[in-house]
Coordinates of C-alpha atoms in Angstrom, one line a residue:
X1 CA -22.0 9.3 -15.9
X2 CA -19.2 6.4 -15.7
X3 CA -16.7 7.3 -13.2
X4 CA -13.6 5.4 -13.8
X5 CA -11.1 5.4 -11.0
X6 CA -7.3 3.7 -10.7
X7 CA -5.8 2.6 -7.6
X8 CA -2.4 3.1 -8.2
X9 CA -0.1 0.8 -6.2
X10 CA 2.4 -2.2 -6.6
X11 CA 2.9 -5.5 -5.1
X12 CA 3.9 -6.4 -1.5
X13 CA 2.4 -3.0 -0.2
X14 CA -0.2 -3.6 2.9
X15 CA -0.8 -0.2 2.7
X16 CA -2.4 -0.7 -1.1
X17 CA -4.3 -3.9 -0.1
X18 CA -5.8 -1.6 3.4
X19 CA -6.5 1.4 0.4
X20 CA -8.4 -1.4 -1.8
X21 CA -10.4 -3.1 1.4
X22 CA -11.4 0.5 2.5
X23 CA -12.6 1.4 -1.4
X24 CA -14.7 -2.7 -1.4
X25 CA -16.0 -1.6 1.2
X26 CA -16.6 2.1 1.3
X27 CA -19.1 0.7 -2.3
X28 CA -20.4 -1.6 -0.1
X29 CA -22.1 0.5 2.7
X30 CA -23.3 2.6 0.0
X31 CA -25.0 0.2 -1.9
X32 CA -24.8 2.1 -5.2
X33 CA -25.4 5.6 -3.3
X34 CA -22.0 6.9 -5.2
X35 CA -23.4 6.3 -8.6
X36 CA -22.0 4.4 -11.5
X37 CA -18.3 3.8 -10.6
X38 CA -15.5 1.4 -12.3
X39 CA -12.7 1.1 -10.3
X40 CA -9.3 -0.6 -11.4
X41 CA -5.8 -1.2 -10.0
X42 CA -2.4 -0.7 -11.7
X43 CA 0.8 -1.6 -10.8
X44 CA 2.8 1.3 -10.9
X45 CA 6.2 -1.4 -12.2
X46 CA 4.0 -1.5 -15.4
X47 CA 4.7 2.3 -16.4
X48 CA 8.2 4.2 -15.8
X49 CA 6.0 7.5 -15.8
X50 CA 3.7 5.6 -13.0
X51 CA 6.6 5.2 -10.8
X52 CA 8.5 8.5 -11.4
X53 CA 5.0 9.6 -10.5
X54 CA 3.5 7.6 -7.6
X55 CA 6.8 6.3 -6.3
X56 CA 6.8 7.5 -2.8
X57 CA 3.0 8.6 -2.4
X58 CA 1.8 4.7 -3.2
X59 CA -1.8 4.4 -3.0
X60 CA -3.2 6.9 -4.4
X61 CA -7.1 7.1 -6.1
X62 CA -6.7 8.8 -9.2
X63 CA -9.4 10.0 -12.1
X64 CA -7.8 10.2 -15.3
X65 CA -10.0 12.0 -17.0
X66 CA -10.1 14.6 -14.4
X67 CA -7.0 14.4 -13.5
X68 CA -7.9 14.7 -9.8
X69 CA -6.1 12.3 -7.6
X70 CA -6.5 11.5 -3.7
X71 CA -3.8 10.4 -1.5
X72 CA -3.8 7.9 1.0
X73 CA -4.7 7.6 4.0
X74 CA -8.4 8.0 3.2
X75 CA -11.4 6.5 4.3
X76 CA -14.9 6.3 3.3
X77 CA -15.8 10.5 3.5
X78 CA -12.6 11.4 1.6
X79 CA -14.3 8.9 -0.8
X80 CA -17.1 10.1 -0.8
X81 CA -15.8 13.9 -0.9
X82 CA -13.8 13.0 -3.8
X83 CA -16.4 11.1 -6.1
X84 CA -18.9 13.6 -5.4
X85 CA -16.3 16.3 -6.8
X86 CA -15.8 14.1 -10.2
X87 CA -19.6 13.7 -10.1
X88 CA -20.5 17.8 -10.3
X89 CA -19.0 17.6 -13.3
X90 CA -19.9 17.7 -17.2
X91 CA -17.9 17.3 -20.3
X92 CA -17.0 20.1 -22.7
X93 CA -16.0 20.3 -25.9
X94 CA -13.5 22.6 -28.0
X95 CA -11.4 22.2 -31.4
X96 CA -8.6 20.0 -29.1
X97 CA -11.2 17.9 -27.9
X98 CA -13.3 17.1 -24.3
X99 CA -12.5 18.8 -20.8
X100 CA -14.3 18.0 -18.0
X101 CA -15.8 21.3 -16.3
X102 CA -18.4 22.1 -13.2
X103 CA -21.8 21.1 -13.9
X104 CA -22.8 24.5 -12.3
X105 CA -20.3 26.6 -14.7
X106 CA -21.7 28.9 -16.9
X107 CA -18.0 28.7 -19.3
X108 CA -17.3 26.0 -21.4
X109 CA -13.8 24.3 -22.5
X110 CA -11.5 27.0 -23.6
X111 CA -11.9 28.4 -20.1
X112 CA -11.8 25.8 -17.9
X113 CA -8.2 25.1 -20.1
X114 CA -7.4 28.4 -19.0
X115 CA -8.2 27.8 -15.4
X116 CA -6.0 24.9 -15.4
X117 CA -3.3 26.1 -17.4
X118 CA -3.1 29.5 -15.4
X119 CA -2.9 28.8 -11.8
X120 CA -0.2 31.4 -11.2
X121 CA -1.7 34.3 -9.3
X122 CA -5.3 34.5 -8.4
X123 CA -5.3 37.6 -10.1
X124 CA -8.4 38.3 -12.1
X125 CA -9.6 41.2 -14.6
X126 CA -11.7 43.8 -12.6
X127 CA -15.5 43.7 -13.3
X128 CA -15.7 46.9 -15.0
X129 CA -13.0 45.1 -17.2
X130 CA -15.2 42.7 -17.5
X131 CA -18.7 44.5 -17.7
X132 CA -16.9 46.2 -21.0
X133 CA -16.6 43.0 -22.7
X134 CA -20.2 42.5 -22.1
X135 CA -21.1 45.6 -24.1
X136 CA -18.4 45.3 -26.8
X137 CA -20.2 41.6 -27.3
X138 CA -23.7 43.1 -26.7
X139 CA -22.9 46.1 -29.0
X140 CA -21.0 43.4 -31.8
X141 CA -24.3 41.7 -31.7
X142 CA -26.6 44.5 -32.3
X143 CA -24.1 45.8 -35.6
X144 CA -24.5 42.3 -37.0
X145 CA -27.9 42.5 -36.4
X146 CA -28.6 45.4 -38.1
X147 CA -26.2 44.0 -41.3
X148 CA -28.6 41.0 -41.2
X149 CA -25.7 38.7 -40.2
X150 CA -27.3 37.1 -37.8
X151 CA -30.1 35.9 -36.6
X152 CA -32.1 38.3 -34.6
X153 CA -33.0 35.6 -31.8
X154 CA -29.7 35.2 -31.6
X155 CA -28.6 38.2 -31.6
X156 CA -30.9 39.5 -29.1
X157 CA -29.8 36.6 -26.8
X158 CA -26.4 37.7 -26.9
X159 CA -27.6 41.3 -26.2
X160 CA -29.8 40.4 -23.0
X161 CA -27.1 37.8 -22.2
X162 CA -24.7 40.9 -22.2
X163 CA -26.8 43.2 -20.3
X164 CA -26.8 40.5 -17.1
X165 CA -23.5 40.9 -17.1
X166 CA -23.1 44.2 -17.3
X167 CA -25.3 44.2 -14.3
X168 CA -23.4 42.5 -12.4
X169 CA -24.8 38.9 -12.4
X170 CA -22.6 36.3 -12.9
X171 CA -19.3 37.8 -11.3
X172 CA -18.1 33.9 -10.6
X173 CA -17.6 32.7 -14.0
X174 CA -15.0 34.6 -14.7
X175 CA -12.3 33.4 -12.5
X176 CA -9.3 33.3 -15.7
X177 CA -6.1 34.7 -14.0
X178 CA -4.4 37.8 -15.1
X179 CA -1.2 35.7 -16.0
X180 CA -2.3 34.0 -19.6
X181 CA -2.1 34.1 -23.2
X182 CA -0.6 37.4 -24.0
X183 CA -3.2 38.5 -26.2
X184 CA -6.3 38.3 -23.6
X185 CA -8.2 35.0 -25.5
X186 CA -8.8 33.5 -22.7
X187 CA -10.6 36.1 -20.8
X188 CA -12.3 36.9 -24.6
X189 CA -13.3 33.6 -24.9
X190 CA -14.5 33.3 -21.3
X191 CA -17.0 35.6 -22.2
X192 CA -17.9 34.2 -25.3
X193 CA -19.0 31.0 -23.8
X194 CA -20.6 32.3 -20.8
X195 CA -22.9 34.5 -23.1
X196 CA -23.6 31.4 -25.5
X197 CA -24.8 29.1 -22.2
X198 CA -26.7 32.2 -21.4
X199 CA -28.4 33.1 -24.7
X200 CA -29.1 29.3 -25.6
X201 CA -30.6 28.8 -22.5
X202 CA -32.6 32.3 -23.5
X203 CA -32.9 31.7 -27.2
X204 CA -33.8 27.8 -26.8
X205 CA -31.8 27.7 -30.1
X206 CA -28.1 27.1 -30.1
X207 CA -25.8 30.2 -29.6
X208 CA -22.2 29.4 -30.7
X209 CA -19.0 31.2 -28.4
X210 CA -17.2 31.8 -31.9
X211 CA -19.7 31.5 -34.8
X212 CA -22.3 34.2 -32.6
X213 CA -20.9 35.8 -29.7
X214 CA -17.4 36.6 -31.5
X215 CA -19.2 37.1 -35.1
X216 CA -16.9 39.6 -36.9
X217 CA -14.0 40.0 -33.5
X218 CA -11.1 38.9 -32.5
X219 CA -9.5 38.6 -29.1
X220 CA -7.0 40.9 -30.8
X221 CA -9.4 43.4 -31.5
X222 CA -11.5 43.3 -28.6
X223 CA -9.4 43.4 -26.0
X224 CA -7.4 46.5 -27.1
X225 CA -11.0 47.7 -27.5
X226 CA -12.1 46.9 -23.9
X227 CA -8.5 48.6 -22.4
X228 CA -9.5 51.9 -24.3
X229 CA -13.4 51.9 -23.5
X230 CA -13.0 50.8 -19.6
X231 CA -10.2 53.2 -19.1
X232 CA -12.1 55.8 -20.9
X233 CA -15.0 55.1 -18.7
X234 CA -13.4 55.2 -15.7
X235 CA -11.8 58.4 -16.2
X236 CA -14.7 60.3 -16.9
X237 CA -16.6 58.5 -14.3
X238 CA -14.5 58.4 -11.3
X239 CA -10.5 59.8 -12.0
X240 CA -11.9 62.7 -13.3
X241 CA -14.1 64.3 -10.4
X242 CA -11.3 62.7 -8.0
X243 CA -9.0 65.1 -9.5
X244 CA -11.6 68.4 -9.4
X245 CA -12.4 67.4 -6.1
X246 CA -9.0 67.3 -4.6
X247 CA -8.0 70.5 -6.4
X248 CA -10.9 72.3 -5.5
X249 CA -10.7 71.3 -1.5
X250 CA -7.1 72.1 -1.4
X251 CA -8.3 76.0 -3.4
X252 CA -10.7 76.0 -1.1
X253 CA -8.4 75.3 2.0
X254 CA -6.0 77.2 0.9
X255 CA -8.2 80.7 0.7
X256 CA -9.0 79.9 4.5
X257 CA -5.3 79.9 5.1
X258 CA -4.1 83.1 2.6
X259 CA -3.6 85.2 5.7
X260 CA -1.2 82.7 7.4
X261 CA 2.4 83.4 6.2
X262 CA 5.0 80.9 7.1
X263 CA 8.7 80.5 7.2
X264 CA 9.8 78.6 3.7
X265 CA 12.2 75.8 3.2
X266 CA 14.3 74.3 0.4
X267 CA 16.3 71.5 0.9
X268 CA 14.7 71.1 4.0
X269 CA 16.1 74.2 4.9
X270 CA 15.2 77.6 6.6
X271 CA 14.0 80.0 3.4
X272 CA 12.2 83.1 2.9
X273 CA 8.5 83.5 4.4
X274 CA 5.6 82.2 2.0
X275 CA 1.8 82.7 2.3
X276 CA 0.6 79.2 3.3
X277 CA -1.9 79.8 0.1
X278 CA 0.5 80.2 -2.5
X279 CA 2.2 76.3 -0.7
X280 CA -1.4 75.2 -1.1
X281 CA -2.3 76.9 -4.6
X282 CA 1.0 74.8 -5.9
X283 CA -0.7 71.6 -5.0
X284 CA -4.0 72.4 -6.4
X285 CA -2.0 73.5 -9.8
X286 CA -0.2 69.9 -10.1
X287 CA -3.5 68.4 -9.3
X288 CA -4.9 70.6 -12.4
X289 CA -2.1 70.1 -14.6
X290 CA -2.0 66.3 -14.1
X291 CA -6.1 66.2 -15.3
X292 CA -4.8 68.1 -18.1
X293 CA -2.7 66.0 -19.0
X294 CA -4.9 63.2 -19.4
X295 CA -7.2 65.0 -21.0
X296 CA -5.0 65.5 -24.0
X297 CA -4.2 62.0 -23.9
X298 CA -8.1 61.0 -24.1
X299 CA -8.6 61.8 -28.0
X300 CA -6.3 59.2 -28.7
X301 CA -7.3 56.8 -26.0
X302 CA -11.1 57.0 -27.7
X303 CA -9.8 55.4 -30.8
X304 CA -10.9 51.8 -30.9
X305 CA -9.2 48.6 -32.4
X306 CA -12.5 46.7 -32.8
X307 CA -12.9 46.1 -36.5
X308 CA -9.1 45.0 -37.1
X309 CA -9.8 41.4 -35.9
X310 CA -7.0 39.3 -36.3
X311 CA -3.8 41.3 -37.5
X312 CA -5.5 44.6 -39.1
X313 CA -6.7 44.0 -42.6
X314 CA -10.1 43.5 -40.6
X315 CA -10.6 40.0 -42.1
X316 CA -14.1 38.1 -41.6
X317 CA -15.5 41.6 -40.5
X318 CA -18.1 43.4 -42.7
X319 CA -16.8 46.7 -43.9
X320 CA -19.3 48.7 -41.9
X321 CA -18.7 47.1 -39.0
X322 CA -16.0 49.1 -37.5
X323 CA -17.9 52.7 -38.2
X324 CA -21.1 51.1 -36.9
X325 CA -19.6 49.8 -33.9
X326 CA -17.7 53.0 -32.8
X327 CA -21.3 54.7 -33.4
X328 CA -23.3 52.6 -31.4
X329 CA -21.1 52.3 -28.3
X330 CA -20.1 56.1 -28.6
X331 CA -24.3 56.1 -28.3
X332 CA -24.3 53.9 -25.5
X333 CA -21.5 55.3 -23.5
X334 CA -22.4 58.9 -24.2
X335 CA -19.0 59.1 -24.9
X336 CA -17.2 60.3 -28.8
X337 CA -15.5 56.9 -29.9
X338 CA -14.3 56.5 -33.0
X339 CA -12.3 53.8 -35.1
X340 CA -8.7 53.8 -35.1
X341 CA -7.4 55.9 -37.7
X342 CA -4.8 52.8 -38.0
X343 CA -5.8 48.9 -36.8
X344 CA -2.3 47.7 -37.3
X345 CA -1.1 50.2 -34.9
X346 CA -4.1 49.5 -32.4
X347 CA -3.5 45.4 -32.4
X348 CA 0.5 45.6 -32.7
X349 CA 0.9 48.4 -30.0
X350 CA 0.1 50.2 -26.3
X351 CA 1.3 53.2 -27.1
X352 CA -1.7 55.4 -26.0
X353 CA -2.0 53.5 -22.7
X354 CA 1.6 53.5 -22.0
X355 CA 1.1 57.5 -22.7
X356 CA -1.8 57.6 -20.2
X357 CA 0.0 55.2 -17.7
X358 CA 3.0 57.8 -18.3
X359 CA 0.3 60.7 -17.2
X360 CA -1.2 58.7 -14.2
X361 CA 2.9 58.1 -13.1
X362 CA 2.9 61.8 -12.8
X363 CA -0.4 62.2 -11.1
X364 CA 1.4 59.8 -8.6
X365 CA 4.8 61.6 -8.3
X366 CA 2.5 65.1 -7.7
X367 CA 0.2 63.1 -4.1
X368 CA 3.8 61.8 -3.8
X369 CA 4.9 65.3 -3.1
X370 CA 1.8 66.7 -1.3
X371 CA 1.8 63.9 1.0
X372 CA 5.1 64.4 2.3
X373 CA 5.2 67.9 2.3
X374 CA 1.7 67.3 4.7
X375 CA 3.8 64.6 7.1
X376 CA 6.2 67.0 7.2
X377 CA 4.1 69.7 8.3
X378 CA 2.2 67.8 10.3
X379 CA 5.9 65.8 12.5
X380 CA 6.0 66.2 16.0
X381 CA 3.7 67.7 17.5
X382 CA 6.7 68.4 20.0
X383 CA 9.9 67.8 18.4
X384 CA 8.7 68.3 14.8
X385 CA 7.7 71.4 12.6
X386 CA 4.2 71.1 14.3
X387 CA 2.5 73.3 11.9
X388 CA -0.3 72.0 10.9
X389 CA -2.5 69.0 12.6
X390 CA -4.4 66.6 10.7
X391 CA -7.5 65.0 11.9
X392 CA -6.8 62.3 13.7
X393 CA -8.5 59.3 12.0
X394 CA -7.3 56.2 13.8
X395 CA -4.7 55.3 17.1
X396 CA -1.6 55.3 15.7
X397 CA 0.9 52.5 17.6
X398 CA -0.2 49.3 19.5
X399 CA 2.3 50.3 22.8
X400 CA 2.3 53.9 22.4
X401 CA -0.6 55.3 24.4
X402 CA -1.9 58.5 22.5
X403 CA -0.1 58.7 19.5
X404 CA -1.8 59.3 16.6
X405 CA 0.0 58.9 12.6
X406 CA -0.6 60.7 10.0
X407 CA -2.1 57.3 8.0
X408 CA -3.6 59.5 5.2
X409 CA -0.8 60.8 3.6
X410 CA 1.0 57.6 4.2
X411 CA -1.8 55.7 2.5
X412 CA -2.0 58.2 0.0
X413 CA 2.1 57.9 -0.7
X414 CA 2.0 54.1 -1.4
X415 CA -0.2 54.3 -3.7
X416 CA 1.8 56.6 -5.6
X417 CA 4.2 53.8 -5.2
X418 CA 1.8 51.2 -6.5
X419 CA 1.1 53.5 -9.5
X420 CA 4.5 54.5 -10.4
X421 CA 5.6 50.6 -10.2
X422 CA 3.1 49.7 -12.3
X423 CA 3.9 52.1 -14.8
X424 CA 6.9 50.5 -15.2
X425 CA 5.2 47.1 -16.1
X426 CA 2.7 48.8 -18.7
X427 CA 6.4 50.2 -20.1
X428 CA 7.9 46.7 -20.4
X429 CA 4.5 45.4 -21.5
X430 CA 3.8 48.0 -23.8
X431 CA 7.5 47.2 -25.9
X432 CA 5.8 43.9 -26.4
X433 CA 4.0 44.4 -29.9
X434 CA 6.1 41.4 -31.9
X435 CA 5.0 41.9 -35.4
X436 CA 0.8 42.2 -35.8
X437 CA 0.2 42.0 -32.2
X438 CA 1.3 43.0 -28.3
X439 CA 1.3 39.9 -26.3
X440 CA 1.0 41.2 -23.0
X441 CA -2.5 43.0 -22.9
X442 CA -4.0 41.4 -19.7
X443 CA -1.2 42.6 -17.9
X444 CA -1.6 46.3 -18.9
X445 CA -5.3 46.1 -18.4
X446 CA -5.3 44.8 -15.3
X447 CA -2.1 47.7 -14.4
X448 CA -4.0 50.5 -15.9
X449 CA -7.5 50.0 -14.4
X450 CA -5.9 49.3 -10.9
X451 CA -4.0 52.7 -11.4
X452 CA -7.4 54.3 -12.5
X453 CA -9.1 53.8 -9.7
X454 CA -6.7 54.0 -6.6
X455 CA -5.7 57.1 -7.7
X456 CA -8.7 58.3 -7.8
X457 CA -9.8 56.8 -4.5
X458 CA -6.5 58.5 -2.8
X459 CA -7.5 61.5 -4.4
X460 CA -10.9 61.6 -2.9
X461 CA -9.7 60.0 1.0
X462 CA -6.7 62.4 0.7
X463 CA -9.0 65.7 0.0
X464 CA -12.2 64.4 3.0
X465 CA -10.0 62.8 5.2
X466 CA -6.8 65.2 5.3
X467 CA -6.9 68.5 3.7
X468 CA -10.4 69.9 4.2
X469 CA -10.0 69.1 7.9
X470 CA -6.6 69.7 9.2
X471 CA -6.1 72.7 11.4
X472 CA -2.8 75.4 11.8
X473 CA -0.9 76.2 14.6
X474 CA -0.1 79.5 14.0
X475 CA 1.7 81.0 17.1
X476 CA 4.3 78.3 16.2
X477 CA 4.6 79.2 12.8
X478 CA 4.9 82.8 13.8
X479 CA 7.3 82.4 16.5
X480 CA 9.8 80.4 13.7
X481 CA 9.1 82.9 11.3
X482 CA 10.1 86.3 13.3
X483 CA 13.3 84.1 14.4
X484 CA 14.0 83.2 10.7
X485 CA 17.4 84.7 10.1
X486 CA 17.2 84.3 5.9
X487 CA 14.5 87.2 6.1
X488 CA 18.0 89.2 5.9
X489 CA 17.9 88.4 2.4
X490 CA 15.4 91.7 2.0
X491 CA 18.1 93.7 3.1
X492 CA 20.5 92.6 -0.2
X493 CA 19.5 95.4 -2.9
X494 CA 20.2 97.7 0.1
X495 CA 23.5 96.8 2.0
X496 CA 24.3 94.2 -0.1
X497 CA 24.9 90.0 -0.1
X498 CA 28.1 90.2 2.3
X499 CA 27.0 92.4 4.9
X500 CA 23.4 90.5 4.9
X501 CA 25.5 87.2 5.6
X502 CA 27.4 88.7 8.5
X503 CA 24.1 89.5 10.1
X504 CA 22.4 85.8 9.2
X505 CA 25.3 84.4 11.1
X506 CA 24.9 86.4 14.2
X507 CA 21.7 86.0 14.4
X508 CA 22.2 82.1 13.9
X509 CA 25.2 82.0 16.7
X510 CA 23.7 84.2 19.2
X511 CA 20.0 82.6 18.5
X512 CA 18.5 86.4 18.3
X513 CA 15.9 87.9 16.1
X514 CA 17.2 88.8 12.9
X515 CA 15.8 92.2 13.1
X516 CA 17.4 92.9 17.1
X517 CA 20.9 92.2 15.1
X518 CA 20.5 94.5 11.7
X519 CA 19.7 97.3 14.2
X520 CA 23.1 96.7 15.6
X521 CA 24.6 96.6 12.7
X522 CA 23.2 98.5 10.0
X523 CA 22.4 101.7 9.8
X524 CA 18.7 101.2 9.4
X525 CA 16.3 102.1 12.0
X526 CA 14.0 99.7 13.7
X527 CA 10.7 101.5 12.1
X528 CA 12.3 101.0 8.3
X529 CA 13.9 97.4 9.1
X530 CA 10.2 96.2 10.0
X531 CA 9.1 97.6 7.1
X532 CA 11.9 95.7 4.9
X533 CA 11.4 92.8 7.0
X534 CA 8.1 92.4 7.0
X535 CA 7.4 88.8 6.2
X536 CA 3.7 89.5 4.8
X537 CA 5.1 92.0 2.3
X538 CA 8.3 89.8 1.6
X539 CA 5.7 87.0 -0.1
X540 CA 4.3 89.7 -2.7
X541 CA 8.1 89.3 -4.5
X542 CA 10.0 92.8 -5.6
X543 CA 13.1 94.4 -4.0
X544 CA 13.4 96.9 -1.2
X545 CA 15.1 99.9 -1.2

C-alpha cells in the first residue's frame, strides 16, 4: 500500500526545513524499510482552511486519508511509530464510500465510522448485550434457513460465526460507544460485519453484513429485540435468585432473632417495643414484593419486536418469520417468547422497559431502606444505638486506628442511587419514540442491564456479607427497652391518653423506669403493671384491660 503523507508548513519557517531534513533523512537510514511512501509539502498560505488549521502547530505530518496527523518536534521513531500505524491498516468499503480500518479488525466500514464519529464516552454495550445479538443473528439465520432464503453455507457460517461470540471470543471488536445513533445501528451493524469476516473466512464464500447477516432485520427490530431477550435472561438467570436469596437469609435471620424484642422507633424516635423478627420479616416482604413485581412485568417484557423491521409493517421479512423466530429462540433460551402482539408499538416505544426500570427503582428504594435502617442499627458502638454488629469486612479510616464502617450497607445504598438515577434516564429516554421509532435505545439498554445486574450483585453481597452474619447486642437493647417510657401507651384503654402522658413525662424528666413511676401514680400494682407492660406481650397487638 501507497502511503501518502503532507508536510504542512509555509515559507521562512526553519523549523519546517529541520521537519523536512529529519523526514530525507529518517527514508534514508531506512533504505526503503518503511515501505512505499510519497511524501509532499504544502504551504499552508495556499488553503484558508490549512491555516485556520495548522496556523500555530506548523509542521505537522499529516495522512489524509487517515486523517492521522503528527506534530512536530519528531524525529525518526515518531516516524517510524506513525507510518507503521497508517501501515496496520486496510481499506473498507460501505454505501458512502472507503474508510480506512485496522488490518487486525474483525468490523468493517460502518463501524469503524462509528468509532470515529462516537468518541464521547468509552462506554460500551455489556457482553451479554452483545452475546444476544449473536443469537438473534444466529437464530435469524437458522429461520431463513429453514424458509430456504438462504444459502445453507451461509447460513451456517453466520450460525457458527454466532456461537464464537456468544462464547465469548471476540470481546475487542466491539468497541462502539454507548453514545450513537439513537436507534442502536451501529452496534447492529457492528455485529453484522464481524459475523460476515467471520463466516466468509468460515464459508470461503462471500457472507454479506446486510444481504446475510441482517437478511429479513432491522436495527429497529433487533435491537428492541435484544433489550427484551438480555433483560429477560438476566432476570431469570441472576436478579431473580438475588432476590430469593436475600429474602430467604433475611427469613432465615430473622427466625434466629424472633425471641429478641426491641424498643421501636418512628421518626427516629422512641416507639413501642417490636420483635426484631417482625423488623426483619418487613425486609424480607419488600424483597418478595419487589420480585413480584417484576414478575408481572415479565409477560410483557417476553414480547419481541423482531419481525417489524424497519417501522412495523414487517417489510423485506417473510411472513413466518416473526412466529418462527420467537419459536426458535424461546427453544434456545428455554424461555416462552412470543411476537409482539403489536410491532409498531415495539419499534416506536419503551414502555415495558421503562415499566421494569420503574420496578427495579423500587427494588432500589426497598435495599435503600434496609440499608439504613442496618447503619442505623449498627452506629456507634459507643455513642450510637449499638444494637446490632456487622461483620467487619475491611478497616474502616486511614488515621483512625480500629474503626471499622459499616461498607456493606453503604455500598449496597449507592447502588440504589445508581439505579434510581438511571431510571430516570430510561424515563427521559423512553418518551423518545418520535413517530415509528424510539431514538434512544442504546442508552436504555446499556441503563437497564447495568441496573439488572448490580442489583442483583448488592442483593447477593448484602445477604453473605451483612445479614447472615451480623450479631445482637441484647443487654443494650434490653436495658433501652425497660427504660422506654412510650410502653405507657399500654396503660391508655385503662387510665386513659392524659394520665398515661403525665407518667411518660416523669419518667422522661426524672430518667426512671416507666413502670417505678405508674406505681406511683396509678393505682395499679406492680404484679398487674408488668403484666400490661410487658414488652414481649405488647408486640402480639390488642388492648389491655
Amino acid at each position: 500500500m501507497t502511503i501518502r503523507l503532507i508536510l504542512f508548513g509555509t515559507q521562512g519557517c526553519h523549523l519546517c526545513e529541520e521537519a523536512e531534513a529529519v523526514l530525507e533523512k529518517s527514508l534514508e537510514d531506512t533504505e526503503g524499510g518503511m515501505g512505499n511512501i510519497q511524501i509532499e509539502s504544502a504551504d499552508i498560505a495556499d488553503e484558508e482552511q490549512w491555516q485556520k488549521r495548522y496556523a500555530v502547530r506548523i509542521p505537522v505530518l499529516y495522512h489524509e486519508d487517515s486523517g492521522r496527523e503528527l506534530d512536530w518536534p519528531f524525529d525518526e521513531q515518531n516516524i517510524r511509530e506513525f507510518i507503521d500505524g497508517i501501515a496496520d491498516l486496510r481499506i473498507e468499503k460501505d454505501s458512502m464510500g472507503e474508510v480506512l480500518v485496522a488490518a487486525n479488525a474483525l468490523y468493517g466500514a460502518q463501524t469503524q465510522r462509528a468509532i470515529d464519529n462516537f468518541a464521547i464516552s468509552g462506554l460500551v454495550f455489556p457482553p451479554v448485550f452483545i452475546r444476544t445479538l449473536a443469537l438473534i443473528k444466529k437464530t435469524a439465520a437458522e429461520v431463513n434457513m429453514q424458509l430456504g432464503l438462504i444459502d445453507v453455507r451461509k447460513g451456517q457460517a453466520i450460525v457458527q460465526a454466532a456461537r464464537q461470540i456468544e462464547d465469548g471470543q471476540h470481546v475487542d471488536q466491539f468497541p462502539v460507544d454507548i453514545f450513537q445513533t439513537g436507534s442502536g445501528t451501529s452496534s447492529n451493524m457492528n455485529v453484522n460485519e464481524v459475523l460476515a469476516h467471520l463466516a466468509t473466512t468460515m464459508a470461503g464464500i462471500p457472507v454479506d453484513a446486510n444481504d446475510h447477516v441482517n437478511m429479513g432485520q432491522s436495527s429497529n427490530d433487533v435491537i428492541p429485540t435484544a433489550i427484551h431477550v438480555s433483560a429477560v435472561r438476566q432476570m431469570h438467570q441472576h436478579l431473580l435468585p438475588a432476590l430469593d436469596h436475600l429474602a430467604g437469609t433475611i427469613e432465615d435471620k430473622a427466625r434466629q432473632l424472633d425471641a429478641v424484642v426491641k424498643t421501636g422507633r418512628t421518626h427516629l424516635m422512641d416507639a413501642m417495643p417490636i420483635r426484631m423478627s417482625q423488623e426483619l420479616d418487613g425486609w424480607a416482604f419488600q424483597i418478595r414484593s419487589g420480585r413480584d413485581r417484576l414478575n408481572a412485568t415479565l409477560p410483557r417484557l417476553q414480547m419481541l419486536a423482531q419481525g417489524g423491521t424497519a417501522v412495523g409493517t414487517g417489510i423485506n421479512a417473510h411472513p413466518e418469520f416473526a412466529e418462527r423466530f420467537a419459536a426458535r429462540i424461546s427453544e434456545e433460551c428455554s424461555i416462552n417468547f412470543v411476537p409482539s402482539q403489536s410491532f409498531f408499538t415495539s419499534l416506536s416505544c419503551q414502555d415495558t422497559v421503562v415499566e421494569l426500570s420503574g420496578q427495579l427503582k423500587t427494588i432500589a428504594v426497598s435495599l435503600m431502606k434496609i440499608a439504613n435502617d442496618l447503619r442505623w442499627m449498627n452506629s456507634g458502638p459507643l455513642a450510637g444505638l449499638g444494637e446490632v454488629a456487622l461483620p467487619a469486612l475491611q478497616p474502616g479510616s486511614s488515621i483512625m486506628p480500629g474503626k471499622v464502617n459499616p461498607v456493606m450497607p453503604e455500598a449496597v445504598a449507592m447502588v440504589a442511587a445508581q439505579v434510581i438515577g438511571n431510571d430516570a434516564t430510561i424515563t427521559v429516554a423512553g418518551q423518545s419514540g418520535a413517530f415509528q421509532l424510539n431514538v434512544m435505545l442504546p442508552v436504555i439498554a446499556y441503563n437497564i442491564l447495568q441496573s439488572i445486574d448490580i442489583i442483583a450483585n448488592a442483593c447477593n453481597a448484602l445477604a453473605d456479607k451483612a445479614i447472615a452474619g451480623f450479631t445482637v447486642n441484647e443487654e443494650k437493647i434490653r436495658t433501652v427497652l425497660n427504660r422506654n417510657p412510650i410502653l405507657v401507651t399500654a396503660l391508655n384503654p385503662i387510665i386513659g391518653y392524659g394520665r398515661a402522658a403525665e407518667i411518660a413525662k416523669a419518667a422522661y424528666r426524672d430518667d426512671r423506669p416507666v413502670i417505678d413511676v405508674a406505681v406511683e401514680m396509678t393505682g395499679l400494682s406492680r404484679e398487674e403493671l408488668e403484666k400490661l407492660l410487658d414488652p414481649a406481650s405488647l408486640t402480639r397487638g390488642g388492648a389491655g384491660g
